Amino acid sequence: MKEAALQGAEVLVIGNGRTGNSVAKYLLGCGSEVVLCDQSPQAVCAPDLATQVKFHAGNEGAGLVAGKSLVVPSPGVPATAPVLLRARDLGVPVLSEIELAATALKVPLLAITGTNGKSTTTELVGAMLRAAGRRPFVGGNLGTPLLLALENDVDTVVAEISSFQLEWVEDFHPRVAAILNLTRDHLDRHGDMESYGEIKARIFQRQTPDDVLIINRDDAEVRRLADTASGEVHSFGRSPLLGRGARIHDDRIEVVGASETFAVPLVSAALDGAHNEENMAAALLLALALGVPQAAAVSVLDGFVGLPHRMERVAEVAGVTFIDDSKGTNVGALCKSLTGFPQGRVILLAGGRAKGASFLPARELVAEHARAVVAYGEAADAIGDAWSSVVPVQKEAKFSDAFTAAWELSVAGDTLLLSPACASQDQFINYQERGQAFAALAQGLDS
């Protein structure tokens, strides 16, 4: 929705977190009348908004929709929420924060989605742009609302985009987009893989032949979605390359561009693991599509060490290495992580809230790489049902007890891997808190 159309409009913003507050401030700047609500009775309006918006704590918003020109939900609000069903019944438009931001941006937008690898790839591209002397804004689902790009002196926007953010877009149009992979995740919200894929595909549906779409050609579902793309498609993967893109070999990433072909040795890259090889290949293609010189893009790979809670080494005690992969919140992420370890030397700590996904797709890799599994929390029984026929599975209710059990099973030379394949919210606020708890427990063993 154009800024001019927001002048004088009465808009309902749902959610009093960082995204909701950013939306409220943006709308006020456009001349809108803002009603901000949050379902928590303890919610308190931000001081700089308190005198400018109508604030409702302990209100999910369904009774506030009538008469509004627009509803803007925070990403955590599902499409089945009563407030959004009410908006649909009354014919009130619903748009996401990323839609408002993308419509107002005056600089090129690069958007990255996929089930796994989004954050690492997004940060890599941002670093490559900075190495080329550009001034990128890097945010979105990383934790910084896209609207904040409008407040900064930037020449490019690089955004991690989730399926939750794509639920309510109409004209979202990135100059360069990427779908890294698609595995079973968030089915508790989206219902099935077909619906999940359709939502992910919205990242490129407004692209034109002048735009670029980067895809993982080894992912059959991603290839199927890309069949409808209007933009120029470049691909990365391990299979033979046709056209422009990147191919991952055992020792290098080979890139074929419009006028040049070059290879990047993997031995010098700071990131480890097959999943990171894919992230690096995708980032190279994305950066090149934005005009980043080859030398600048490649230079970043030698020093980029990855993100917190994604295959992060947090301790080594009595010959046991502790790896925090708390950001691995789905089965696909677990599979990617396991492939980087020797056979039979992993003590796997997994569990949490399962989000409706099956654990069976990881069974073969768990059997190959894990010597034992300790499952905890809401998903413990489901994990045991899926894997106990191929590897010993011990079940614990509490995360701390599961950590202790995993440590007791470990011997020198093992890796104690937290790769939960689940959301954290059964026992933690978010995956960051879960990872911090794991690191504290591991580091406490050596104190």
PDB file of N, CA, C and O in Angstrom, residues 309-373:
ATOM      1  N   HIS A 309      24.696 -19.972  17.757  1.00  0.00           N
ATOM      2  CA  HIS A 309      23.685 -21.031  17.880  1.00  0.00           C
ATOM      3  C   HIS A 309      23.465 -21.805  16.575  1.00  0.00           C
ATOM      4  O   HIS A 309      22.479 -22.520  16.455  1.00  0.00           O
ATOM      5  N   ARG A 310      24.361 -21.657  15.616  1.00  0.00           N
ATOM      6  CA  ARG A 310      24.274 -22.466  14.390  1.00  0.00           C
ATOM      7  C   ARG A 310      25.604 -23.179  14.222  1.00  0.00           C
ATOM      8  O   ARG A 310      26.580 -22.598  13.754  1.00  0.00           O
ATOM      9  N   MET A 311      25.663 -24.415  14.704  1.00  0.00           N
ATOM     10  CA  MET A 311      26.883 -25.222  14.664  1.00  0.00           C
ATOM     11  C   MET A 311      28.052 -24.488  15.326  1.00  0.00           C
ATOM     12  O   MET A 311      29.161 -24.458  14.825  1.00  0.00           O
ATOM     13  N   GLU A 312      27.771 -23.902  16.489  1.00  0.00           N
ATOM     14  CA  GLU A 312      28.767 -23.117  17.213  1.00  0.00           C
ATOM     15  C   GLU A 312      29.442 -23.993  18.273  1.00  0.00           C
ATOM     16  O   GLU A 312      28.782 -24.555  19.137  1.00  0.00           O
ATOM     17  N   ARG A 313      30.742 -24.056  18.209  1.00  0.00           N
ATOM     18  CA  ARG A 313      31.521 -24.812  19.197  1.00  0.00           C
ATOM     19  C   ARG A 313      31.597 -23.987  20.478  1.00  0.00           C
ATOM     20  O   ARG A 313      32.153 -22.883  20.485  1.00  0.00           O
ATOM     21  N   VAL A 314      31.047 -24.509  21.579  1.00  0.00           N
ATOM     22  CA  VAL A 314      30.947 -23.711  22.798  1.00  0.00           C
ATOM     23  C   VAL A 314      31.829 -24.232  23.932  1.00  0.00           C
ATOM     24  O   VAL A 314      32.062 -23.516  24.912  1.00  0.00           O
ATOM     25  N   ALA A 315      32.326 -25.466  23.838  1.00  0.00           N
ATOM     26  CA  ALA A 315      33.177 -26.002  24.907  1.00  0.00           C
ATOM     27  C   ALA A 315      33.814 -27.307  24.443  1.00  0.00           C
ATOM     28  O   ALA A 315      33.337 -27.958  23.500  1.00  0.00           O
ATOM     29  N   GLU A 316      34.910 -27.665  25.113  1.00  0.00           N
ATOM     30  CA  GLU A 316      35.494 -29.000  24.984  1.00  0.00           C
ATOM     31  C   GLU A 316      35.907 -29.433  26.375  1.00  0.00           C
ATOM     32  O   GLU A 316      36.724 -28.760  27.013  1.00  0.00           O
ATOM     33  N   VAL A 317      35.331 -30.517  26.846  1.00  0.00           N
ATOM     34  CA  VAL A 317      35.568 -30.987  28.205  1.00  0.00           C
ATOM     35  C   VAL A 317      35.881 -32.482  28.153  1.00  0.00           C
ATOM     36  O   VAL A 317      35.101 -33.262  27.591  1.00  0.00           O
ATOM     37  N   ALA A 318      37.012 -32.878  28.712  1.00  0.00           N
ATOM     38  CA  ALA A 318      37.411 -34.288  28.781  1.00  0.00           C
ATOM     39  C   ALA A 318      37.363 -34.970  27.425  1.00  0.00           C
ATOM     40  O   ALA A 318      36.978 -36.131  27.300  1.00  0.00           O
ATOM     41  N   GLY A 319      37.768 -34.226  26.397  1.00  0.00           N
ATOM     42  CA  GLY A 319      37.799 -34.788  25.060  1.00  0.00           C
ATOM     43  C   GLY A 319      36.476 -34.808  24.332  1.00  0.00           C
ATOM     44  O   GLY A 319      36.386 -35.295  23.203  1.00  0.00           O
ATOM     45  N   VAL A 320      35.410 -34.291  24.951  1.00  0.00           N
ATOM     46  CA  VAL A 320      34.090 -34.217  24.320  1.00  0.00           C
ATOM     47  C   VAL A 320      33.878 -32.790  23.819  1.00  0.00           C
ATOM     48  O   VAL A 320      34.039 -31.816  24.566  1.00  0.00           O
ATOM     49  N   THR A 321      33.510 -32.668  22.554  1.00  0.00           N
ATOM     50  CA  THR A 321      33.240 -31.363  21.952  1.00  0.00           C
ATOM     51  C   THR A 321      31.750 -31.059  22.022  1.00  0.00           C
ATOM     52  O   THR A 321      30.923 -31.910  21.661  1.00  0.00           O
ATOM     53  N   PHE A 322      31.417 -29.854  22.466  1.00  0.00           N
ATOM     54  CA  PHE A 322      30.023 -29.440  22.609  1.00  0.00           C
ATOM     55  C   PHE A 322      29.671 -28.451  21.498  1.00  0.00           C
ATOM     56  O   PHE A 322      30.292 -27.394  21.389  1.00  0.00           O
ATOM     57  N   ILE A 323      28.673 -28.798  20.702  1.00  0.00           N
ATOM     58  CA  ILE A 323      28.252 -27.972  19.573  1.00  0.00           C
ATOM     59  C   ILE A 323      26.825 -27.493  19.788  1.00  0.00           C
ATOM     60  O   ILE A 323      25.906 -28.294  19.969  1.00  0.00           O
ATOM     61  N   ASP A 324      26.654 -26.174  19.762  1.00  0.00           N
ATOM     62  CA  ASP A 324      25.343 -25.539  19.917  1.00  0.00           C
ATOM     63  C   ASP A 324      24.750 -25.269  18.540  1.00  0.00           C
ATOM     64  O   ASP A 324      25.181 -24.374  17.822  1.00  0.00           O
ATOM     65  N   ASP A 325      23.747 -26.066  18.193  1.00  0.00           N
ATOM     66  CA  ASP A 325      23.009 -25.870  16.940  1.00  0.00           C
ATOM     67  C   ASP A 325      21.536 -25.594  17.269  1.00  0.00           C
ATOM     68  O   ASP A 325      20.631 -26.106  16.616  1.00  0.00           O
ATOM     69  N   SER A 326      21.334 -24.774  18.306  1.00  0.00           N
ATOM     70  CA  SER A 326      19.977 -24.506  18.771  1.00  0.00           C
ATOM     71  C   SER A 326      19.104 -23.871  17.701  1.00  0.00           C
ATOM     72  O   SER A 326      17.878 -23.979  17.735  1.00  0.00           O
ATOM     73  N   LYS A 327      19.737 -23.212  16.731  1.00  0.00           N
ATOM     74  CA  LYS A 327      18.973 -22.594  15.641  1.00  0.00           C
ATOM     75  C   LYS A 327      18.412 -23.645  14.678  1.00  0.00           C
ATOM     76  O   LYS A 327      17.579 -23.327  13.825  1.00  0.00           O
ATOM     77  N   GLY A 328      18.847 -24.886  14.817  1.00  0.00           N
ATOM     78  CA  GLY A 328      18.328 -25.968  13.985  1.00  0.00           C
ATOM     79  C   GLY A 328      16.973 -26.417  14.488  1.00  0.00           C
ATOM     80  O   GLY A 328      16.847 -27.438  15.173  1.00  0.00           O
ATOM     81  N   THR A 329      15.932 -25.668  14.151  1.00  0.00           N
ATOM     82  CA  THR A 329      14.612 -25.870  14.750  1.00  0.00           C
ATOM     83  C   THR A 329      13.701 -26.778  13.937  1.00  0.00           C
ATOM     84  O   THR A 329      12.502 -26.833  14.201  1.00  0.00           O
ATOM     85  N   ASN A 330      14.241 -27.496  12.954  1.00  0.00           N
ATOM     86  CA  ASN A 330      13.415 -28.422  12.180  1.00  0.00           C
ATOM     87  C   ASN A 330      14.258 -29.615  11.765  1.00  0.00           C
ATOM     88  O   ASN A 330      15.488 -29.611  11.885  1.00  0.00           O
ATOM     89  N   VAL A 331      13.596 -30.637  11.266  1.00  0.00           N
ATOM     90  CA  VAL A 331      14.268 -31.890  10.928  1.00  0.00           C
ATOM     91  C   VAL A 331      15.252 -31.693   9.781  1.00  0.00           C
ATOM     92  O   VAL A 331      16.324 -32.302   9.747  1.00  0.00           O
ATOM     93  N   GLY A 332      14.909 -30.836   8.824  1.00  0.00           N
ATOM     94  CA  GLY A 332      15.823 -30.561   7.716  1.00  0.00           C
ATOM     95  C   GLY A 332      17.139 -29.979   8.193  1.00  0.00           C
ATOM     96  O   GLY A 332      18.215 -30.337   7.700  1.00  0.00           O
ATOM     97  N   ALA A 333      17.079 -29.073   9.166  1.00  0.00           N
ATOM     98  CA  ALA A 333      18.304 -28.485   9.715  1.00  0.00           C
ATOM     99  C   ALA A 333      19.147 -29.544  10.419  1.00  0.00           C
ATOM    100  O   ALA A 333      20.379 -29.559  10.309  1.00  0.00           O
ATOM    101  N   LEU A 334      18.488 -30.443  11.153  1.00  0.00           N
ATOM    102  CA  LEU A 334      19.210 -31.532  11.802  1.00  0.00           C
ATOM    103  C   LEU A 334      19.938 -32.391  10.784  1.00  0.00           C
ATOM    104  O   LEU A 334      21.113 -32.742  10.965  1.00  0.00           O
ATOM    105  N   CYS A 335      19.276 -32.727   9.708  1.00  0.00           N
ATOM    106  CA  CYS A 335      19.895 -33.554   8.668  1.00  0.00           C
ATOM    107  C   CYS A 335      21.134 -32.884   8.092  1.00  0.00           C
ATOM    108  O   CYS A 335      22.176 -33.525   7.889  1.00  0.00           O
ATOM    109  N   LYS A 336      21.029 -31.586   7.807  1.00  0.00           N
ATOM    110  CA  LYS A 336      22.177 -30.852   7.279  1.00  0.00           C
ATOM    111  C   LYS A 336      23.336 -30.893   8.265  1.00  0.00           C
ATOM    112  O   LYS A 336      24.494 -31.066   7.885  1.00  0.00           O
ATOM    113  N   SER A 337      23.033 -30.740   9.550  1.00  0.00           N
ATOM    114  CA  SER A 337      24.080 -30.679  10.561  1.00  0.00           C
ATOM    115  C   SER A 337      24.773 -32.015  10.757  1.00  0.00           C
ATOM    116  O   SER A 337      25.995 -32.084  10.904  1.00  0.00           O
ATOM    117  N   LEU A 338      24.017 -33.100  10.784  1.00  0.00           N
ATOM    118  CA  LEU A 338      24.589 -34.419  11.044  1.00  0.00           C
ATOM    119  C   LEU A 338      25.608 -34.836   9.995  1.00  0.00           C
ATOM    120  O   LEU A 338      26.568 -35.552  10.303  1.00  0.00           O
ATOM    121  N   THR A 339      25.408 -34.399   8.747  1.00  0.00           N
ATOM    122  CA  THR A 339      26.289 -34.858   7.669  1.00  0.00           C
ATOM    123  C   THR A 339      27.729 -34.406   7.848  1.00  0.00           C
ATOM    124  O   THR A 339      28.631 -34.952   7.213  1.00  0.00           O
ATOM    125  N   GLY A 340      27.967 -33.424   8.716  1.00  0.00           N
ATOM    126  CA  GLY A 340      29.328 -32.933   8.896  1.00  0.00           C
ATOM    127  C   GLY A 340      30.123 -33.683   9.942  1.00  0.00           C
ATOM    128  O   GLY A 340      31.269 -33.316  10.207  1.00  0.00           O
ATOM    129  N   PHE A 341      29.564 -34.762  10.546  1.00  0.00           N
ATOM    130  CA  PHE A 341      30.245 -35.464  11.633  1.00  0.00           C
ATOM    131  C   PHE A 341      30.631 -36.882  11.231  1.00  0.00           C
ATOM    132  O   PHE A 341      29.979 -37.499  10.387  1.00  0.00           O
ATOM    133  N   PRO A 342      31.688 -37.425  11.867  1.00  0.00           N
ATOM    134  CA  PRO A 342      32.067 -38.821  11.613  1.00  0.00           C
ATOM    135  C   PRO A 342      30.939 -39.774  12.019  1.00  0.00           C
ATOM    136  O   PRO A 342      30.094 -39.440  12.855  1.00  0.00           O
ATOM    137  N   GLN A 343      30.958 -40.943  11.456  1.00  0.00           N
ATOM    138  CA  GLN A 343      29.929 -41.933  11.765  1.00  0.00           C
ATOM    139  C   GLN A 343      30.045 -42.394  13.216  1.00  0.00           C
ATOM    140  O   GLN A 343      31.126 -42.692  13.709  1.00  0.00           O
ATOM    141  N   GLY A 344      28.904 -42.439  13.894  1.00  0.00           N
ATOM    142  CA  GLY A 344      28.814 -43.043  15.201  1.00  0.00           C
ATOM    143  C   GLY A 344      29.502 -42.334  16.338  1.00  0.00           C
ATOM    144  O   GLY A 344      29.735 -42.919  17.397  1.00  0.00           O
ATOM    145  N   ARG A 345      29.823 -41.037  16.188  1.00  0.00           N
ATOM    146  CA  ARG A 345      30.534 -40.337  17.250  1.00  0.00           C
ATOM    147  C   ARG A 345      29.741 -39.145  17.801  1.00  0.00           C
ATOM    148  O   ARG A 345      30.291 -38.285  18.474  1.00  0.00           O
ATOM    149  N   VAL A 346      28.442 -39.102  17.532  1.00  0.00           N
ATOM    150  CA  VAL A 346      27.606 -38.006  18.009  1.00  0.00           C
ATOM    151  C   VAL A 346      26.679 -38.499  19.113  1.00  0.00           C
ATOM    152  O   VAL A 346      26.031 -39.542  18.973  1.00  0.00           O
ATOM    153  N   ILE A 347      26.626 -37.762  20.216  1.00  0.00           N
ATOM    154  CA  ILE A 347      25.562 -37.914  21.205  1.00  0.00           C
ATOM    155  C   ILE A 347      24.603 -36.760  20.938  1.00  0.00           C
ATOM    156  O   ILE A 347      24.950 -35.592  21.133  1.00  0.00           O
ATOM    157  N   LEU A 348      23.441 -37.071  20.443  1.00  0.00           N
ATOM    158  CA  LEU A 348      22.509 -36.049  19.961  1.00  0.00           C
ATOM    159  C   LEU A 348      21.497 -35.683  21.037  1.00  0.00           C
ATOM    160  O   LEU A 348      20.823 -36.562  21.588  1.00  0.00           O
ATOM    161  N   LEU A 349      21.391 -34.397  21.303  1.00  0.00           N
ATOM    162  CA  LEU A 349      20.390 -33.856  22.216  1.00  0.00           C
ATOM    163  C   LEU A 349      19.330 -33.166  21.370  1.00  0.00           C
ATOM    164  O   LEU A 349      19.616 -32.172  20.691  1.00  0.00           O
ATOM    165  N   ALA A 350      18.104 -33.700  21.356  1.00  0.00           N
ATOM    166  CA  ALA A 350      17.045 -33.187  20.484  1.00  0.00           C
ATOM    167  C   ALA A 350      15.733 -33.119  21.252  1.00  0.00           C
ATOM    168  O   ALA A 350      15.504 -33.873  22.201  1.00  0.00           O
ATOM    169  N   GLY A 351      14.866 -32.223  20.823  1.00  0.00           N
ATOM    170  CA  GLY A 351      13.556 -32.136  21.457  1.00  0.00           C
ATOM    171  C   GLY A 351      13.050 -30.718  21.541  1.00  0.00           C
ATOM    172  O   GLY A 351      13.661 -29.776  21.038  1.00  0.00           O
ATOM    173  N   GLY A 352      11.918 -30.563  22.187  1.00  0.00           N
ATOM    174  CA  GLY A 352      11.249 -29.272  22.264  1.00  0.00           C
ATOM    175  C   GLY A 352       9.823 -29.409  21.750  1.00  0.00           C
ATOM    176  O   GLY A 352       9.139 -30.399  22.043  1.00  0.00           O
ATOM    177  N   ARG A 353       9.388 -28.442  20.962  1.00  0.00           N
ATOM    178  CA  ARG A 353       8.045 -28.452  20.367  1.00  0.00           C
ATOM    179  C   ARG A 353       8.162 -28.797  18.898  1.00  0.00           C
ATOM    180  O   ARG A 353       8.867 -28.131  18.141  1.00  0.00           O
ATOM    181  N   ALA A 354       7.445 -29.823  18.445  1.00  0.00           N
ATOM    182  CA  ALA A 354       7.697 -30.419  17.133  1.00  0.00           C
ATOM    183  C   ALA A 354       7.095 -29.673  15.957  1.00  0.00           C
ATOM    184  O   ALA A 354       7.472 -29.905  14.822  1.00  0.00           O
ATOM    185  N   LYS A 355       6.157 -28.799  16.127  1.00  0.00           N
ATOM    186  CA  LYS A 355       5.548 -28.012  15.053  1.00  0.00           C
ATOM    187  C   LYS A 355       4.854 -28.865  14.006  1.00  0.00           C
ATOM    188  O   LYS A 355       4.744 -28.477  12.837  1.00  0.00           O
ATOM    189  N   GLY A 356       4.425 -30.051  14.362  1.00  0.00           N
ATOM    190  CA  GLY A 356       3.649 -30.873  13.450  1.00  0.00           C
ATOM    191  C   GLY A 356       4.448 -31.684  12.452  1.00  0.00           C
ATOM    192  O   GLY A 356       3.872 -32.356  11.593  1.00  0.00           O
ATOM    193  N   ALA A 357       5.762 -31.649  12.524  1.00  0.00           N
ATOM    194  CA  ALA A 357       6.593 -32.349  11.546  1.00  0.00           C
ATOM    195  C   ALA A 357       6.926 -33.766  12.016  1.00  0.00           C
ATOM    196  O   ALA A 357       6.950 -34.065  13.206  1.00  0.00           O
ATOM    197  N   SER A 358       7.216 -34.646  11.051  1.00  0.00           N
ATOM    198  CA  SER A 358       7.635 -36.009  11.340  1.00  0.00           C
ATOM    199  C   SER A 358       9.153 -36.058  11.518  1.00  0.00           C
ATOM    200  O   SER A 358       9.893 -35.337  10.836  1.00  0.00           O
ATOM    201  N   PHE A 359       9.622 -36.921  12.406  1.00  0.00           N
ATOM    202  CA  PHE A 359      11.053 -37.105  12.609  1.00  0.00           C
ATOM    203  C   PHE A 359      11.626 -38.246  11.764  1.00  0.00           C
ATOM    204  O   PHE A 359      12.832 -38.459  11.740  1.00  0.00           O
ATOM    205  N   LEU A 360      10.781 -38.961  11.073  1.00  0.00           N
ATOM    206  CA  LEU A 360      11.227 -40.105  10.286  1.00  0.00           C
ATOM    207  C   LEU A 360      12.234 -39.748   9.189  1.00  0.00           C
ATOM    208  O   LEU A 360      13.153 -40.543   8.923  1.00  0.00           O
ATOM    209  N   PRO A 361      12.124 -38.581   8.514  1.00  0.00           N
ATOM    210  CA  PRO A 361      13.104 -38.283   7.460  1.00  0.00           C
ATOM    211  C   PRO A 361      14.552 -38.230   7.935  1.00  0.00           C
ATOM    212  O   PRO A 361      15.466 -38.366   7.120  1.00  0.00           O
ATOM    213  N   ALA A 362      14.779 -38.058   9.235  1.00  0.00           N
ATOM    214  CA  ALA A 362      16.158 -37.987   9.749  1.00  0.00           C
ATOM    215  C   ALA A 362      16.669 -39.333  10.246  1.00  0.00           C
ATOM    216  O   ALA A 362      17.826 -39.438  10.664  1.00  0.00           O
ATOM    217  N   ARG A 363      15.843 -40.385  10.197  1.00  0.00           N
ATOM    218  CA  ARG A 363      16.205 -41.636  10.853  1.00  0.00           C
ATOM    219  C   ARG A 363      17.502 -42.236  10.314  1.00  0.00           C
ATOM    220  O   ARG A 363      18.364 -42.668  11.096  1.00  0.00           O
ATOM    221  N   GLU A 364      17.683 -42.256   9.013  1.00  0.00           N
ATOM    222  CA  GLU A 364      18.889 -42.874   8.457  1.00  0.00           C
ATOM    223  C   GLU A 364      20.144 -42.116   8.844  1.00  0.00           C
ATOM    224  O   GLU A 364      21.177 -42.726   9.180  1.00  0.00           O
ATOM    225  N   LEU A 365      20.091 -40.790   8.806  1.00  0.00           N
ATOM    226  CA  LEU A 365      21.260 -39.999   9.183  1.00  0.00           C
ATOM    227  C   LEU A 365      21.538 -40.106  10.676  1.00  0.00           C
ATOM    228  O   LEU A 365      22.705 -40.137  11.093  1.00  0.00           O
ATOM    229  N   VAL A 366      20.500 -40.161  11.480  1.00  0.00           N
ATOM    230  CA  VAL A 366      20.690 -40.362  12.919  1.00  0.00           C
ATOM    231  C   VAL A 366      21.355 -41.706  13.170  1.00  0.00           C
ATOM    232  O   VAL A 366      22.306 -41.822  13.958  1.00  0.00           O
ATOM    233  N   ALA A 367      20.888 -42.729  12.476  1.00  0.00           N
ATOM    234  CA  ALA A 367      21.471 -44.068  12.636  1.00  0.00           C
ATOM    235  C   ALA A 367      22.938 -44.092  12.218  1.00  0.00           C
ATOM    236  O   ALA A 367      23.768 -44.773  12.835  1.00  0.00           O
ATOM    237  N   GLU A 368      23.283 -43.319  11.186  1.00  0.00           N
ATOM    238  CA  GLU A 368      24.642 -43.325  10.666  1.00  0.00           C
ATOM    239  C   GLU A 368      25.609 -42.545  11.556  1.00  0.00           C
ATOM    240  O   GLU A 368      26.742 -42.974  11.789  1.00  0.00           O
ATOM    241  N   HIS A 369      25.158 -41.413  12.077  1.00  0.00           N
ATOM    242  CA  HIS A 369      26.095 -40.506  12.740  1.00  0.00           C
ATOM    243  C   HIS A 369      25.985 -40.502  14.268  1.00  0.00           C
ATOM    244  O   HIS A 369      26.953 -40.141  14.943  1.00  0.00           O
ATOM    245  N   ALA A 370      24.842 -40.865  14.823  1.00  0.00           N
ATOM    246  CA  ALA A 370      24.650 -40.776  16.276  1.00  0.00           C
ATOM    247  C   ALA A 370      24.883 -42.118  16.957  1.00  0.00           C
ATOM    248  O   ALA A 370      24.408 -43.154  16.483  1.00  0.00           O
ATOM    249  N   ARG A 371      25.587 -42.097  18.064  1.00  0.00           N
ATOM    250  CA  ARG A 371      25.773 -43.288  18.886  1.00  0.00           C
ATOM    251  C   ARG A 371      24.627 -43.443  19.876  1.00  0.00           C
ATOM    252  O   ARG A 371      24.283 -44.549  20.295  1.00  0.00           O
ATOM    253  N   ALA A 372      24.033 -42.315  20.244  1.00  0.00           N
ATOM    254  CA  ALA A 372      22.887 -42.318  21.154  1.00  0.00           C
ATOM    255  C   ALA A 372      22.157 -40.993  21.012  1.00  0.00           C
ATOM    256  O   ALA A 372      22.734 -39.991  20.577  1.00  0.00           O
ATOM    257  N   VAL A 373      20.887 -40.998  21.389  1.00  0.00           N
ATOM    258  CA  VAL A 373      20.056 -39.796  21.359  1.00  0.00           C
ATOM    259  C   VAL A 373      19.430 -39.617  22.728  1.00  0.00           C
ATOM    260  O   VAL A 373      18.958 -40.576  23.340  1.00  0.00           O
TER     261      VAL A 373
END
